[in-house]
GROMACS .gro file of C-alpha atoms in nm:
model
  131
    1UNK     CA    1  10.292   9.734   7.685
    2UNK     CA    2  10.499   9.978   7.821
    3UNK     CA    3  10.292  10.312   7.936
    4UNK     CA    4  10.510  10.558   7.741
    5UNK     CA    5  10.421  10.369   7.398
    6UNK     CA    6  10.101  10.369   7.287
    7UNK     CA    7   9.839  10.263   6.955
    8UNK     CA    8   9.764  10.549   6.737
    9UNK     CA    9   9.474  10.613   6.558
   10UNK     CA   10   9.646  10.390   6.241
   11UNK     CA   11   9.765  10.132   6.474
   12UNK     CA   12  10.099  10.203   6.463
   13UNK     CA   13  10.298  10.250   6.809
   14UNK     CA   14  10.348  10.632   6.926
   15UNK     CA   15  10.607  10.678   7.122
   16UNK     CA   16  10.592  10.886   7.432
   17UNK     CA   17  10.848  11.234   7.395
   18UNK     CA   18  10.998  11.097   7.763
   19UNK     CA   19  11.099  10.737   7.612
   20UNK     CA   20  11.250  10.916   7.308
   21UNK     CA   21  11.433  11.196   7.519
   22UNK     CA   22  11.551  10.931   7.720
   23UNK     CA   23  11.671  10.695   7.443
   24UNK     CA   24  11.861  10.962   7.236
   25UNK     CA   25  12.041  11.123   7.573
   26UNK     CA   26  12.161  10.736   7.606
   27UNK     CA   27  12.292  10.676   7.215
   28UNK     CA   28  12.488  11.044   7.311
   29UNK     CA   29  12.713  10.918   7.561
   30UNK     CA   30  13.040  10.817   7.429
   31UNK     CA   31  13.080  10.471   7.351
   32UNK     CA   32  12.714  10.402   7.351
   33UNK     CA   33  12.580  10.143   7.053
   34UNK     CA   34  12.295  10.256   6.890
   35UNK     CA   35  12.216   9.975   6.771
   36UNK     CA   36  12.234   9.798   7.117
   37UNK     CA   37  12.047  10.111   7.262
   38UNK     CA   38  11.744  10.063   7.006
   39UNK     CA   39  11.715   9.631   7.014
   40UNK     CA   40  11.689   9.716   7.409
   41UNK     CA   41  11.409   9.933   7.378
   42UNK     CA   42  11.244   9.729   7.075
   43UNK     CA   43  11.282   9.948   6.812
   44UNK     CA   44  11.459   9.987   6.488
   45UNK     CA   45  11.776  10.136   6.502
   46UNK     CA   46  11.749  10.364   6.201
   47UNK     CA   47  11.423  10.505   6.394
   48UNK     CA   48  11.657  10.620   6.655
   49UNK     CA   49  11.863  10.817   6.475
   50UNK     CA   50  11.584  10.965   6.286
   51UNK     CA   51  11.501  11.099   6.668
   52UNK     CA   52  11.837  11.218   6.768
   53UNK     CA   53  11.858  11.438   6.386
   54UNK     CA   54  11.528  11.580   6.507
   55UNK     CA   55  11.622  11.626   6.829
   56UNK     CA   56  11.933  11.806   6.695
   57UNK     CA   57  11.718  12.008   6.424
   58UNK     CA   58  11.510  12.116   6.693
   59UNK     CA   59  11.786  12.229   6.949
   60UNK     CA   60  11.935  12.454   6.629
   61UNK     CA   61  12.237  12.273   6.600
   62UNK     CA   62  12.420  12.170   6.303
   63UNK     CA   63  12.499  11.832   6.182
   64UNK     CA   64  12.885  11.691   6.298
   65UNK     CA   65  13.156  11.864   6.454
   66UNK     CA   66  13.186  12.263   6.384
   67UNK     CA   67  13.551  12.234   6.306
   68UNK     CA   68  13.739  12.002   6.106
   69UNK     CA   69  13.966  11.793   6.385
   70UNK     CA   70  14.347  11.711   6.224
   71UNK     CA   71  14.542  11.420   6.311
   72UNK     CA   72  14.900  11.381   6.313
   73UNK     CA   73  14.998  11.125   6.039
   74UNK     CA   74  15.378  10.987   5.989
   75UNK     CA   75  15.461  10.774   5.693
   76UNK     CA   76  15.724  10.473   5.712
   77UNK     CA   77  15.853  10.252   5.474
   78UNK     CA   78  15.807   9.899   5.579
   79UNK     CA   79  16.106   9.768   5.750
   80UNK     CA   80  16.325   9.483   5.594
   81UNK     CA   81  16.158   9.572   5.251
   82UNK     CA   82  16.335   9.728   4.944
   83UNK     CA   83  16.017  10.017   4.826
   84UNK     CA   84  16.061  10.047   4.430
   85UNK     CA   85  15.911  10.386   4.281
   86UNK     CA   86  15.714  10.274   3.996
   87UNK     CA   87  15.804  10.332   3.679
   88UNK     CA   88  15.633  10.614   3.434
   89UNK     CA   89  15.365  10.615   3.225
   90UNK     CA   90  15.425  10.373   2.956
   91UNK     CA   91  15.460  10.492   2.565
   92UNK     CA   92  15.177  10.554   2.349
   93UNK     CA   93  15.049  10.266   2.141
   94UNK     CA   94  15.054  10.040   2.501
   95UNK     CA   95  14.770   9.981   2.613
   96UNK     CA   96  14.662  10.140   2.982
   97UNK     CA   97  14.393   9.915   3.092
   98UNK     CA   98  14.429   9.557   3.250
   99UNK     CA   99  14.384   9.420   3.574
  100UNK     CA  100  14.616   9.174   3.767
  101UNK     CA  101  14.452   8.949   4.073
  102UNK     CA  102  14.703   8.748   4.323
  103UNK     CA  103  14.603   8.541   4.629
  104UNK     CA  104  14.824   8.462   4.836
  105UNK     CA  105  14.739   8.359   5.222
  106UNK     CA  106  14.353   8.449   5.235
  107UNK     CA  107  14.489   8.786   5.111
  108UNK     CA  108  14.381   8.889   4.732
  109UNK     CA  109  14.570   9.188   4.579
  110UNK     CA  110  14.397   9.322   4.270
  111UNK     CA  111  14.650   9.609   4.078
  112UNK     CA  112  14.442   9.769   3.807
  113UNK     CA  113  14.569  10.007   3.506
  114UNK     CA  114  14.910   9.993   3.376
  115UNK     CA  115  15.091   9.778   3.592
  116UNK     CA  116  15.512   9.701   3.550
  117UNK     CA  117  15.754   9.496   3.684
  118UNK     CA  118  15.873   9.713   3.951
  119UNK     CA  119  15.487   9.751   4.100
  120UNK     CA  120  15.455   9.411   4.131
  121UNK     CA  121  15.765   9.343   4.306
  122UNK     CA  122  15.713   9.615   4.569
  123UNK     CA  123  15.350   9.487   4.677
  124UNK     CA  124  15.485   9.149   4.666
  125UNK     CA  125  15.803   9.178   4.859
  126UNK     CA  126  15.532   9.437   5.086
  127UNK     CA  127  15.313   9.114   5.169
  128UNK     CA  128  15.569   8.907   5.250
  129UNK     CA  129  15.727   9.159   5.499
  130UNK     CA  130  15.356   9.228   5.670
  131UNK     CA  131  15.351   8.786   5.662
   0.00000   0.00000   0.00000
């Protein structure tokens, strides 16, 4: 056994504060697995992030980044496809719940609520443009 894990008094390994130091500074660097980090070392992944939120508790810091980080987003209709605005609400006395499921090419499309004509045709004509 490796000198910086030992038995504790229950039986349970004890892990030295070097080995854990040295395992969280690892699962910090950017693209770093945790998961990889931890089956390397022989321990369970969830205990090594249970050491890095000490290890950040300890150092004062706060959990995630201090400011919210925007992206820029752009929305585009899907070329060589006609997009239908759905149609409104329907009158009272129809009824609003109802679920429609289509497969089609290992793909399964599930609309839920009130669902028309016009909804169905722009998700279908949708899949067969992304085909």
């Amino acid at each position: 056994m490796n000198d910086r894990v030992t038995r504790g008094a229950r039986g349970r390994r004890e892990h030295s504060p070097e080995l854990k130091r040295e395992l969280v500074a690892r699962s910090l660097l950017p693209g770093a697995s945790v998961s990889a980090i931890a089956l390397d070392a022989g321990i369970n992944a969830n205990l090594l992030f249970t050491w890095r939120r000490a290890q950040r508790n300890s150092a004062g810091q706060t959990p995630g980044p201090s400011t919210p980080v925007l992206l820029p987003v752009s929305i585009e209709a899907p070329q060589g496809v006609d997009v239908v605005a759905p149609t409104p609400a329907p009158p009272a006395g129809r009824p609003a719940t109802g679920t429609i499921e289509i497969d089609i090419g290992g793909s399964r499309v599930r609309l839920r609520g009130v669902v028309d004509d016009a909804t169905v045709r722009c998700v279908l004509q949708s899949l067969r443009g992304a085909a």
